[in-house]
Amino acid sequence: MRAGWTWLFLLFPATAANAAARDFDVLHYDLALVPDIARRQVTGQQTVQLRSERPGLSEIQLDSGELKINSVGMNGRPLRFQQQQATVTIFFDAPLKRDEQAALQITYSGTPAYGLEFAPGRSEVYTIFSTSQWMPSVDAPDERATLSLSVTLPNDLLATGSGRTLPARTLADGRIEHRWRLDTPMPGYVYGFAAGRYQQVRARHGDTALRFLSAERSPGQLQAIFARTGDMLDFFAARAGLPYRGDYEQALVADTIGQEMAGLSLMSEAYGQEVLDDPDHVALIAHEAAHQWWGNRVTCIGWEHFWLNEGFANFMTAAYLQQAQGEAAYQAQVQRWRTRVEALRAKGADHALVYGSWKAPTGDDRAVVYQKGAYVLHLLREALGEEAFWRGIREYTRAHDGKSVETADFQQAMEHAAGRSLQPFFNEWVYAPTPVRPTVLQLEAPSQQPAAATAPPPPPVAPAPQAPAGTP
């Protein structure tokens, strides 16, 4: 996800079902969605399977955006519910015991103002933040669940979605029900799909099936735009110490800054043209691909630690450019980060990377998360040197694959790789605003300038750990 939408970040803190208050765990969502592109409307039928985390659970709360909940049921009987402030509270007939599971059936409809984007002139519909605007859910990064998703569309549209593609079904009226299954529990904000009158290109990179879609670009142009996707996935897999898992699809849609989802990334048609004009202009493609590890698989536990998603994706993008385009490309990114951090400091807008709360963030707050977060990773790389730094990145990523993390988890992994405490560095660069002096804090070992040409190659990628089984 790229910075750029002011309203986007206002959505995150609006989730009432946050980690501190949540007494239940969503195990699986099963959703049948029917968008009406011409009317910009949607209807949905959903089953939410959950488990009580405490005895005597009498109600739960889901984020529901501007959707209108029409009914809620359980075991064939209606349940009482109440909607207010972008949430729906559902009341059980009898309190649930600890570890007791329940399956709630929810029907709803709505005309989303955002989250589900309609482009009727292109016969296109696609998702961006926030998921709760098109699907009642827990919109919190620490909540992971599996997903079965179907989207019913006119028969002249192609579609892509989160998860493993299942055979489509042709309905009696000629419409097509497109289906996906996400078997690995993932945070709800990376669920999504896109559909339109697309042209498509299919390719393979090793064991990964690739697919590129666009309504405006020819197959040849799509191949040119996404020519480096496989190389990016290889690079990030090596740096993470984890192979890419599943297939990967990329679509150009009417208008988006950039959106990562599980196994899927969306970019704008205009950006696709920029890459055609300048084949080296691939930073956004790399940024969204990097999120498949840092963001999707290793996810910040709360938006207060959002830099662990976006600062990482920015830094990893620069590291990829360093390998693919040379040292000058990397240093150009570093200089942009440094300039932005110095501007923040000059206007008194600098902030610790870890926020006390992420409510109504400003453009400067977003710069802290994206640009300063990446710059601090660069400084840590300089301080530790290539071998220890990348070893720490691999240890951190592999240890927390499929989990939610806070900054202390990253610090612990890097200290283990360095063989010493990094508390002075983290105190000064992570937990407090940038120091007045512009030089990096010296640690016990001399710093090493990162150099792609001389850096030791990353070790072979280890097999991915077995993903926890989802609950159907």
Tab-separated table of C-alpha atoms in Angstrom:
chain	number	residue	atom	x	y	z
A	1	MET	CA	0.000	0.000	0.000
A	2	ARG	CA	1.350	3.376	-0.968
A	3	ALA	CA	0.805	6.619	0.920
A	4	GLY	CA	-1.436	9.154	-0.743
A	5	TRP	CA	-5.018	8.839	0.423
A	6	THR	CA	-5.795	11.042	3.395
A	7	TRP	CA	-9.016	9.203	4.152
A	8	LEU	CA	-7.415	5.801	3.893
A	9	PHE	CA	-5.599	5.985	7.182
A	10	LEU	CA	-8.594	7.427	8.959
A	11	LEU	CA	-10.302	4.083	8.499
A	12	PHE	CA	-7.913	2.011	10.548
A	13	PRO	CA	-8.601	3.429	14.042
A	14	ALA	CA	-12.357	3.339	13.486
A	15	THR	CA	-12.494	-0.371	14.264
A	16	ALA	CA	-14.347	-0.979	17.483
A	17	ALA	CA	-13.508	-4.677	17.412
A	18	ASN	CA	-9.895	-4.021	18.376
A	19	ALA	CA	-7.447	-6.386	20.003
A	20	ALA	CA	-7.901	-4.986	23.506
A	21	ALA	CA	-11.692	-5.372	23.511
A	22	ARG	CA	-12.143	-8.486	21.397
A	23	ASP	CA	-13.307	-11.580	23.260
A	24	PHE	CA	-13.626	-13.836	20.233
A	25	ASP	CA	-11.538	-15.134	17.357
A	26	VAL	CA	-12.880	-15.280	13.812
A	27	LEU	CA	-11.867	-18.579	12.224
A	28	HIS	CA	-13.416	-18.353	8.767
A	29	TYR	CA	-15.509	-16.089	6.562
A	30	ASP	CA	-17.693	-17.584	3.811
A	31	LEU	CA	-19.000	-14.799	1.589
A	32	ALA	CA	-21.217	-14.703	-1.515
A	33	LEU	CA	-21.113	-11.193	-2.972
A	34	VAL	CA	-23.197	-9.729	-5.801
A	35	PRO	CA	-22.045	-6.285	-6.938
A	36	ASP	CA	-24.245	-4.165	-9.210
A	37	ILE	CA	-21.673	-2.116	-11.102
A	38	ALA	CA	-24.130	0.198	-12.857
A	39	ARG	CA	-25.914	1.124	-9.612
A	40	ARG	CA	-22.743	1.036	-7.467
A	41	GLN	CA	-24.456	-1.276	-5.024
A	42	VAL	CA	-23.685	-4.605	-3.406
A	43	THR	CA	-25.571	-7.386	-1.648
A	44	GLY	CA	-23.975	-10.134	0.359
A	45	GLN	CA	-24.723	-13.369	2.188
A	46	GLN	CA	-22.102	-14.338	4.700
A	47	THR	CA	-21.280	-16.969	7.302
A	48	VAL	CA	-18.864	-15.953	10.050
A	49	GLN	CA	-17.404	-18.838	12.015
A	50	LEU	CA	-15.912	-17.785	15.342
A	51	ARG	CA	-14.694	-19.115	18.667
A	52	SER	CA	-15.347	-17.591	22.072
A	53	GLU	CA	-12.197	-16.538	23.916
A	54	ARG	CA	-13.855	-16.274	27.320
A	55	PRO	CA	-16.732	-17.869	29.245
A	56	GLY	CA	-20.108	-16.200	29.078
A	57	LEU	CA	-19.680	-14.389	25.748
A	58	SER	CA	-23.084	-12.816	25.152
A	59	GLU	CA	-22.389	-10.517	22.222
A	60	ILE	CA	-19.804	-9.685	19.571
A	61	GLN	CA	-19.099	-6.621	17.505
A	62	LEU	CA	-18.062	-6.532	13.848
A	63	ASP	CA	-17.043	-3.592	11.718
A	64	SER	CA	-19.681	-2.938	9.067
A	65	GLY	CA	-18.870	0.461	7.569
A	66	GLU	CA	-21.903	1.953	5.835
A	67	LEU	CA	-23.454	-1.429	5.022
A	68	LYS	CA	-27.044	-2.113	6.035
A	69	ILE	CA	-27.381	-5.400	7.913
A	70	ASN	CA	-30.656	-7.017	6.894
A	71	SER	CA	-30.603	-10.155	9.048
A	72	VAL	CA	-28.451	-12.188	11.420
A	73	GLY	CA	-29.123	-15.813	12.268
A	74	MET	CA	-27.593	-18.803	14.011
A	75	ASN	CA	-28.672	-22.438	13.792
A	76	GLY	CA	-31.692	-21.440	11.736
A	77	ARG	CA	-32.944	-18.902	14.279
A	78	PRO	CA	-32.773	-15.094	14.014
A	79	LEU	CA	-30.508	-13.184	16.377
A	80	ARG	CA	-30.965	-9.683	17.677
A	81	PHE	CA	-28.471	-7.108	16.379
A	82	GLN	CA	-27.860	-3.379	16.543
A	83	GLN	CA	-25.950	-1.111	14.137
A	84	GLN	CA	-24.224	2.092	15.158
A	85	GLN	CA	-21.006	4.003	14.386
A	86	ALA	CA	-19.890	1.735	11.528
A	87	THR	CA	-20.279	-1.429	13.625
A	88	VAL	CA	-22.861	-4.129	14.189
A	89	THR	CA	-23.354	-5.696	17.612
A	90	ILE	CA	-24.811	-9.205	17.541
A	91	PHE	CA	-26.442	-10.687	20.656
A	92	PHE	CA	-26.479	-14.437	21.313
A	93	ASP	CA	-29.597	-16.136	22.629
A	94	ALA	CA	-27.421	-17.991	25.137
A	95	PRO	CA	-23.883	-16.963	26.153
A	96	LEU	CA	-21.075	-18.968	24.606
A	97	LYS	CA	-18.677	-20.976	26.718
A	98	ARG	CA	-14.915	-20.502	26.402
A	99	ASP	CA	-13.691	-22.207	23.189
A	100	GLU	CA	-17.267	-22.744	22.008
A	101	GLN	CA	-17.706	-22.138	18.294
A	102	ALA	CA	-20.583	-20.443	16.531
A	103	ALA	CA	-21.528	-19.834	12.911
A	104	LEU	CA	-23.448	-16.644	12.199
A	105	GLN	CA	-25.384	-16.085	8.981
A	106	ILE	CA	-25.524	-12.432	7.921
A	107	THR	CA	-27.286	-10.830	4.966
A	108	TYR	CA	-26.619	-7.238	4.026
A	109	SER	CA	-26.653	-4.624	1.291
A	110	GLY	CA	-25.198	-1.205	0.676
A	111	THR	CA	-23.876	1.524	-1.559
A	112	PRO	CA	-20.267	1.846	-0.366
A	113	ALA	CA	-18.731	5.309	-0.614
A	114	TYR	CA	-15.297	3.688	-0.646
A	115	GLY	CA	-13.706	0.304	-0.040
A	116	LEU	CA	-15.600	-1.201	-2.982
A	117	GLU	CA	-14.770	0.912	-6.035
A	118	PHE	CA	-17.018	1.019	-9.074
A	119	ALA	CA	-16.046	2.228	-12.553
A	120	PRO	CA	-19.247	1.706	-14.592
A	121	GLY	CA	-17.743	3.157	-17.745
A	122	ARG	CA	-15.215	0.298	-17.701
A	123	SER	CA	-17.680	-2.273	-16.298
A	124	GLU	CA	-15.207	-2.617	-13.440
A	125	VAL	CA	-15.418	-3.217	-9.698
A	126	TYR	CA	-12.529	-3.713	-7.284
A	127	THR	CA	-11.713	-3.502	-3.596
A	128	ILE	CA	-9.451	-1.161	-1.682
A	129	PHE	CA	-9.400	-0.281	1.994
A	130	SER	CA	-11.488	-0.870	3.998
A	131	THR	CA	-12.786	-4.451	3.860
A	132	SER	CA	-15.635	-3.712	6.273
A	133	GLN	CA	-17.140	-1.401	3.653
A	134	TRP	CA	-18.094	-4.436	1.558
A	135	MET	CA	-18.004	-7.282	4.094
A	136	PRO	CA	-18.830	-7.248	7.837
A	137	SER	CA	-15.591	-8.308	9.488
A	138	VAL	CA	-12.991	-7.541	12.123
A	139	ASP	CA	-10.950	-4.741	10.558
A	140	ALA	CA	-7.901	-5.185	12.762
A	141	PRO	CA	-4.465	-6.368	11.608
A	142	ASP	CA	-4.066	-8.881	14.431
A	143	GLU	CA	-7.187	-10.856	13.456
A	144	ARG	CA	-6.470	-13.646	10.962
A	145	ALA	CA	-8.997	-15.951	9.360
A	146	THR	CA	-9.448	-18.094	6.278
A	147	LEU	CA	-11.824	-17.023	3.529
A	148	SER	CA	-14.160	-18.524	0.973
A	149	LEU	CA	-15.213	-15.816	-1.462
A	150	SER	CA	-17.584	-15.878	-4.404
A	151	VAL	CA	-18.473	-12.900	-6.583
A	152	THR	CA	-21.321	-13.136	-9.101
A	153	LEU	CA	-20.719	-11.073	-12.240
A	154	PRO	CA	-21.879	-10.659	-15.851
A	155	ASN	CA	-20.443	-13.335	-18.114
A	156	ASP	CA	-18.282	-10.925	-20.127
A	157	LEU	CA	-16.045	-9.983	-17.186
A	158	LEU	CA	-12.810	-11.538	-15.941
A	159	ALA	CA	-12.012	-11.538	-12.226
A	160	THR	CA	-9.129	-12.027	-9.828
A	161	GLY	CA	-9.340	-12.496	-6.083
A	162	SER	CA	-7.549	-13.408	-2.880
A	163	GLY	CA	-6.704	-17.052	-2.496
A	164	ARG	CA	-6.689	-20.171	-4.607
A	165	THR	CA	-8.904	-19.918	-7.699
A	166	LEU	CA	-11.716	-22.478	-7.730
A	167	PRO	CA	-13.736	-23.486	-10.813
A	168	ALA	CA	-16.274	-20.823	-11.744
A	169	ARG	CA	-19.959	-21.685	-11.926
A	170	THR	CA	-22.379	-20.606	-14.640
A	171	LEU	CA	-25.756	-19.691	-13.141
A	172	ALA	CA	-29.144	-20.267	-14.745
A	173	ASP	CA	-29.397	-16.615	-15.806
A	174	GLY	CA	-26.012	-16.720	-17.543
A	175	ARG	CA	-24.042	-14.859	-14.885
A	176	ILE	CA	-20.766	-16.307	-13.655
A	177	GLU	CA	-19.980	-17.033	-10.005
A	178	HIS	CA	-16.221	-16.568	-9.575
A	179	ARG	CA	-14.799	-18.348	-6.526
A	180	TRP	CA	-11.622	-18.298	-4.434
A	181	ARG	CA	-10.462	-20.049	-1.290
A	182	LEU	CA	-7.834	-18.577	1.036
A	183	ASP	CA	-6.590	-21.562	3.020
A	184	THR	CA	-3.972	-19.735	5.098
A	185	PRO	CA	-5.398	-17.437	7.796
A	186	MET	CA	-4.736	-13.825	6.782
A	187	PRO	CA	-5.750	-10.403	8.134
A	188	GLY	CA	-9.028	-9.212	6.665
A	189	TYR	CA	-7.587	-6.023	5.220
A	190	VAL	CA	-5.774	-8.100	2.557
A	191	TYR	CA	-8.966	-9.768	1.305
A	192	GLY	CA	-10.219	-8.516	-2.013
A	193	PHE	CA	-10.924	-8.917	-5.710
A	194	ALA	CA	-11.108	-7.044	-9.002
A	195	ALA	CA	-13.300	-7.634	-12.039
A	196	GLY	CA	-13.683	-5.965	-15.408
A	197	ARG	CA	-13.452	-6.360	-19.163
A	198	TYR	CA	-9.828	-7.295	-18.871
A	199	GLN	CA	-7.257	-8.644	-21.220
A	200	GLN	CA	-4.976	-11.110	-19.520
A	201	VAL	CA	-1.591	-12.751	-19.702
A	202	ARG	CA	-0.728	-15.977	-17.929
A	203	ALA	CA	2.844	-17.003	-17.201
A	204	ARG	CA	4.833	-19.167	-14.830
A	205	HIS	CA	7.836	-18.390	-12.702
A	206	GLY	CA	9.106	-21.601	-11.174
A	207	ASP	CA	6.237	-23.077	-9.183
A	208	THR	CA	4.304	-19.800	-9.149
A	209	ALA	CA	1.569	-19.115	-11.676
A	210	LEU	CA	1.485	-15.440	-12.662
A	211	ARG	CA	-1.444	-13.559	-14.166
A	212	PHE	CA	-1.600	-9.940	-15.352
A	213	LEU	CA	-4.855	-8.104	-16.149
A	214	SER	CA	-5.877	-4.745	-17.599
A	215	ALA	CA	-8.768	-3.204	-19.491
A	216	GLU	CA	-6.521	-0.825	-21.447
A	217	ARG	CA	-3.200	-2.597	-22.027
A	218	SER	CA	-2.548	-5.239	-24.650
A	219	PRO	CA	-1.110	-8.620	-23.685
A	220	GLY	CA	2.274	-7.510	-24.989
A	221	GLN	CA	2.148	-4.348	-22.910
A	222	LEU	CA	1.145	-6.312	-19.818
A	223	GLN	CA	4.119	-8.595	-20.303
A	224	ALA	CA	6.386	-5.550	-20.529
A	225	ILE	CA	4.908	-3.830	-17.471
A	226	PHE	CA	5.214	-6.871	-15.212
A	227	ALA	CA	8.340	-8.376	-16.787
A	228	ARG	CA	10.273	-8.196	-13.501
A	229	THR	CA	7.640	-9.676	-11.209
A	230	GLY	CA	9.281	-13.086	-10.996
A	231	ASP	CA	12.666	-11.544	-10.258
A	232	MET	CA	11.106	-9.486	-7.471
A	233	LEU	CA	9.486	-12.512	-5.880
A	234	ASP	CA	12.806	-14.356	-5.968
A	235	PHE	CA	14.626	-11.428	-4.391
A	236	PHE	CA	12.150	-10.961	-1.556
A	237	ALA	CA	11.964	-14.715	-0.912
A	238	ALA	CA	15.743	-14.827	-0.508
A	239	ARG	CA	15.802	-11.812	1.788
A	240	ALA	CA	12.920	-13.182	3.856
A	241	GLY	CA	14.265	-16.724	4.001
A	242	LEU	CA	10.797	-17.895	2.959
A	243	PRO	CA	9.671	-18.895	-0.530
A	244	TYR	CA	6.674	-17.240	-2.103
A	245	ARG	CA	3.543	-19.261	-1.422
A	246	GLY	CA	0.778	-19.779	-3.973
A	247	ASP	CA	0.060	-17.915	-7.198
A	248	TYR	CA	0.420	-14.187	-7.767
A	249	GLU	CA	-1.816	-11.914	-9.813
A	250	GLN	CA	-1.490	-8.227	-10.687
A	251	ALA	CA	-4.208	-6.032	-12.149
A	252	LEU	CA	-4.298	-2.485	-13.489
A	253	VAL	CA	-7.542	-0.806	-12.423
A	254	ALA	CA	-9.159	2.552	-13.040
A	255	ASP	CA	-7.620	4.465	-10.138
A	256	THR	CA	-5.632	3.434	-7.096
A	257	ILE	CA	-2.413	4.529	-5.414
A	258	GLY	CA	-1.509	0.866	-4.991
A	259	GLN	CA	-3.112	-1.944	-3.037
A	260	GLU	CA	-1.684	-5.184	-1.717
A	261	MET	CA	-3.918	-8.168	-1.066
A	262	ALA	CA	-3.313	-11.842	-0.388
A	263	GLY	CA	-1.716	-13.128	-3.603
A	264	LEU	CA	-2.903	-10.092	-5.525
A	265	SER	CA	-1.798	-6.500	-6.129
A	266	LEU	CA	-3.677	-3.653	-7.785
A	267	MET	CA	-2.127	-0.641	-9.507
A	268	SER	CA	-3.619	2.042	-11.738
A	269	GLU	CA	-3.773	2.024	-15.513
A	270	ALA	CA	-1.900	5.348	-15.427
A	271	TYR	CA	0.944	3.726	-13.509
A	272	GLY	CA	1.096	0.955	-16.073
A	273	GLN	CA	1.669	3.583	-18.735
A	274	GLU	CA	4.463	5.104	-16.646
A	275	VAL	CA	6.257	1.763	-16.635
A	276	LEU	CA	5.833	1.472	-20.398
A	277	ASP	CA	7.373	4.933	-20.733
A	278	ASP	CA	10.217	4.104	-18.330
A	279	PRO	CA	10.851	0.379	-17.749
A	280	ASP	CA	12.911	1.204	-14.629
A	281	HIS	CA	9.886	2.844	-12.974
A	282	VAL	CA	8.990	-0.371	-11.135
A	283	ALA	CA	9.165	0.740	-7.498
A	284	LEU	CA	5.415	0.459	-6.941
A	285	ILE	CA	5.315	-3.051	-8.403
A	286	ALA	CA	8.140	-4.014	-6.037
A	287	HIS	CA	6.519	-2.277	-3.049
A	288	GLU	CA	3.279	-4.238	-3.394
A	289	ALA	CA	5.161	-7.489	-4.016
A	290	ALA	CA	7.240	-6.931	-0.862
A	291	HIS	CA	4.010	-6.733	1.126
A	292	GLN	CA	3.360	-10.383	0.348
A	293	TRP	CA	5.930	-11.037	3.109
A	294	TRP	CA	6.079	-7.821	5.181
A	295	GLY	CA	2.485	-6.856	5.794
A	296	ASN	CA	0.543	-9.912	4.665
A	297	ARG	CA	2.529	-12.756	6.251
A	298	VAL	CA	4.243	-10.781	9.007
A	299	THR	CA	1.713	-8.174	10.081
A	300	CYS	CA	1.838	-5.329	12.573
A	301	ILE	CA	-0.216	-6.211	15.644
A	302	GLY	CA	-1.859	-2.783	15.607
A	303	TRP	CA	-1.666	0.310	13.417
A	304	GLU	CA	0.561	1.892	16.077
A	305	HIS	CA	3.306	-0.376	14.684
A	306	PHE	CA	2.336	0.298	11.073
A	307	TRP	CA	5.946	1.066	10.117
A	308	LEU	CA	6.615	-2.686	10.327
A	309	ASN	CA	4.393	-2.979	7.234
A	310	GLU	CA	5.080	0.165	5.237
A	311	GLY	CA	8.601	1.128	6.293
A	312	PHE	CA	9.631	-2.430	5.477
A	313	ALA	CA	7.952	-2.415	2.062
A	314	ASN	CA	9.640	0.894	1.192
A	315	PHE	CA	13.052	-0.320	2.327
A	316	MET	CA	12.738	-3.675	0.579
A	317	THR	CA	11.750	-1.881	-2.612
A	318	ALA	CA	14.985	0.129	-2.456
A	319	ALA	CA	16.985	-3.024	-1.739
A	320	TYR	CA	15.478	-4.628	-4.831
A	321	LEU	CA	16.300	-1.569	-6.947
A	322	GLN	CA	19.855	-1.761	-5.632
A	323	GLN	CA	20.205	-5.263	-7.023
A	324	ALA	CA	18.293	-4.657	-10.257
A	325	GLN	CA	19.419	-1.127	-11.161
A	326	GLY	CA	22.596	-0.535	-9.179
A	327	GLU	CA	23.863	1.333	-6.139
A	328	ALA	CA	22.843	4.739	-7.460
A	329	ALA	CA	19.189	3.684	-7.542
A	330	TYR	CA	19.383	2.593	-3.897
A	331	GLN	CA	21.144	5.749	-2.767
A	332	ALA	CA	18.575	7.893	-4.578
A	333	GLN	CA	15.861	6.290	-2.458
A	334	VAL	CA	17.909	6.808	0.712
A	335	GLN	CA	18.402	10.471	-0.128
A	336	ARG	CA	14.655	10.965	-0.552
A	337	TRP	CA	14.024	9.397	2.844
A	338	ARG	CA	16.761	11.467	4.480
A	339	THR	CA	15.421	14.694	2.965
A	340	ARG	CA	11.894	13.936	4.184
A	341	VAL	CA	13.094	13.097	7.696
A	342	GLU	CA	15.134	16.296	7.866
A	343	ALA	CA	12.077	18.262	6.731
A	344	LEU	CA	9.994	16.642	9.458
A	345	ARG	CA	12.618	17.525	12.039
A	346	ALA	CA	12.913	21.117	10.805
A	347	LYS	CA	9.180	21.765	11.182
A	348	GLY	CA	8.919	19.964	14.528
A	349	ALA	CA	6.764	17.201	13.051
A	350	ASP	CA	9.059	14.254	13.680
A	351	HIS	CA	7.704	11.381	15.738
A	352	ALA	CA	8.757	8.027	17.111
A	353	LEU	CA	8.115	5.174	14.707
A	354	VAL	CA	5.877	3.561	17.323
A	355	TYR	CA	2.746	5.623	17.909
A	356	GLY	CA	0.763	5.823	21.111
A	357	SER	CA	-2.342	5.709	18.940
A	358	TRP	CA	-2.933	5.945	15.210
A	359	LYS	CA	-5.938	8.229	15.165
A	360	ALA	CA	-6.483	10.929	12.557
A	361	PRO	CA	-2.908	10.644	11.248
A	362	THR	CA	-1.529	13.559	9.254
A	363	GLY	CA	0.529	13.531	6.104
A	364	ASP	CA	3.570	13.981	8.315
A	365	ASP	CA	2.579	10.927	10.363
A	366	ARG	CA	2.386	8.903	7.174
A	367	ALA	CA	5.811	10.182	6.158
A	368	VAL	CA	7.170	8.939	9.497
A	369	VAL	CA	5.759	5.469	8.888
A	370	TYR	CA	6.759	5.152	5.232
A	371	GLN	CA	9.868	7.278	4.714
A	372	LYS	CA	11.406	7.469	8.178
A	373	GLY	CA	10.641	3.787	8.754
A	374	ALA	CA	12.592	2.874	5.625
A	375	TYR	CA	15.404	5.283	6.486
A	376	VAL	CA	15.838	3.764	9.953
A	377	LEU	CA	16.150	0.312	8.400
A	378	HIS	CA	18.850	1.723	6.120
A	379	LEU	CA	20.695	3.160	9.123
A	380	LEU	CA	20.446	-0.141	10.948
A	381	ARG	CA	21.852	-1.870	7.882
A	382	GLU	CA	24.806	0.520	7.889
A	383	ALA	CA	25.381	0.002	11.586
A	384	LEU	CA	25.224	-3.802	11.573
A	385	GLY	CA	26.758	-4.564	8.208
A	386	GLU	CA	25.401	-6.790	5.493
A	387	GLU	CA	25.764	-10.224	7.046
A	388	ALA	CA	24.245	-9.483	10.452
A	389	PHE	CA	21.524	-7.214	9.081
A	390	TRP	CA	20.165	-9.649	6.523
A	391	ARG	CA	20.515	-12.556	8.935
A	392	GLY	CA	18.340	-10.607	11.365
A	393	ILE	CA	15.752	-9.857	8.678
A	394	ARG	CA	15.521	-13.551	7.820
A	395	GLU	CA	15.270	-14.593	11.478
A	396	TYR	CA	12.559	-12.019	12.128
A	397	THR	CA	10.519	-12.929	9.063
A	398	ARG	CA	10.738	-16.681	9.483
A	399	ALA	CA	10.033	-16.598	13.227
A	400	HIS	CA	6.874	-14.541	12.757
A	401	ASP	CA	5.494	-15.913	9.502
A	402	GLY	CA	1.718	-16.009	9.836
A	403	LYS	CA	1.761	-13.915	12.995
A	404	SER	CA	1.184	-10.380	14.210
A	405	VAL	CA	4.198	-8.510	15.528
A	406	GLU	CA	5.188	-5.439	17.461
A	407	THR	CA	8.408	-3.494	17.212
A	408	ALA	CA	9.970	-5.347	20.153
A	409	ASP	CA	9.795	-8.571	18.121
A	410	PHE	CA	11.862	-6.983	15.370
A	411	GLN	CA	14.343	-5.545	17.862
A	412	GLN	CA	14.807	-8.942	19.508
A	413	ALA	CA	15.535	-10.635	16.169
A	414	MET	CA	18.064	-7.993	15.157
A	415	GLU	CA	19.794	-8.142	18.554
A	416	HIS	CA	20.078	-11.900	18.248
A	417	ALA	CA	21.633	-11.538	14.801
A	418	ALA	CA	23.985	-8.777	16.004
A	419	GLY	CA	24.992	-10.647	19.155
A	420	ARG	CA	24.525	-7.566	21.329
A	421	SER	CA	21.969	-5.102	22.608
A	422	LEU	CA	20.640	-2.557	20.135
A	423	GLN	CA	18.686	-0.670	22.785
A	424	PRO	CA	20.571	2.630	22.291
A	425	PHE	CA	19.803	2.579	18.551
A	426	PHE	CA	16.130	1.701	19.051
A	427	ASN	CA	15.734	4.247	21.846
A	428	GLU	CA	17.079	7.031	19.673
A	429	TRP	CA	15.737	6.153	16.223
A	430	VAL	CA	12.621	4.063	16.818
A	431	TYR	CA	11.092	4.978	20.157
A	432	ALA	CA	11.974	8.687	20.093
A	433	PRO	CA	12.028	11.387	17.387
A	434	THR	CA	15.087	11.595	15.160
A	435	PRO	CA	18.136	12.933	17.025
A	436	VAL	CA	19.404	16.403	16.233
A	437	ARG	CA	22.721	15.147	14.901
A	438	PRO	CA	22.365	13.718	11.391
A	439	THR	CA	24.851	10.874	11.807
A	440	VAL	CA	23.853	7.333	12.613
A	441	LEU	CA	24.353	6.155	16.162
A	442	GLN	CA	27.547	4.084	16.287
A	443	LEU	CA	27.246	0.623	17.740
A	444	GLU	CA	30.002	-1.563	19.056
A	445	ALA	CA	31.028	-2.752	15.589
A	446	PRO	CA	32.081	-0.380	12.818
A	447	SER	CA	29.409	0.355	10.272
A	448	GLN	CA	29.555	-1.033	6.786
A	449	GLN	CA	28.151	0.778	3.788
A	450	PRO	CA	25.648	-1.442	1.963
A	451	ALA	CA	26.941	-2.459	-1.422
A	452	ALA	CA	24.972	-4.778	-3.606
A	453	ALA	CA	28.030	-5.858	-5.573
A	454	THR	CA	29.977	-7.001	-2.521
A	455	ALA	CA	27.199	-8.148	-0.216
A	456	PRO	CA	27.259	-11.891	0.498
A	457	PRO	CA	24.474	-13.682	-1.340
A	458	PRO	CA	21.515	-14.665	0.805
A	459	PRO	CA	21.370	-18.330	1.799
A	460	PRO	CA	19.090	-20.755	-0.020
A	461	VAL	CA	15.451	-20.275	0.789
A	462	ALA	CA	14.248	-22.772	3.354
A	463	PRO	CA	10.967	-24.619	2.866
A	464	ALA	CA	8.005	-22.648	4.156
A	465	PRO	CA	6.607	-23.831	7.486
A	466	GLN	CA	3.351	-25.740	7.265
A	467	ALA	CA	0.496	-23.220	7.325
A	468	PRO	CA	-2.122	-23.789	10.006
A	469	ALA	CA	-5.182	-25.481	8.654
A	470	GLY	CA	-8.161	-23.214	8.119
A	471	THR	CA	-11.594	-24.014	9.473
A	472	PRO	CA	-14.120	-24.593	6.685
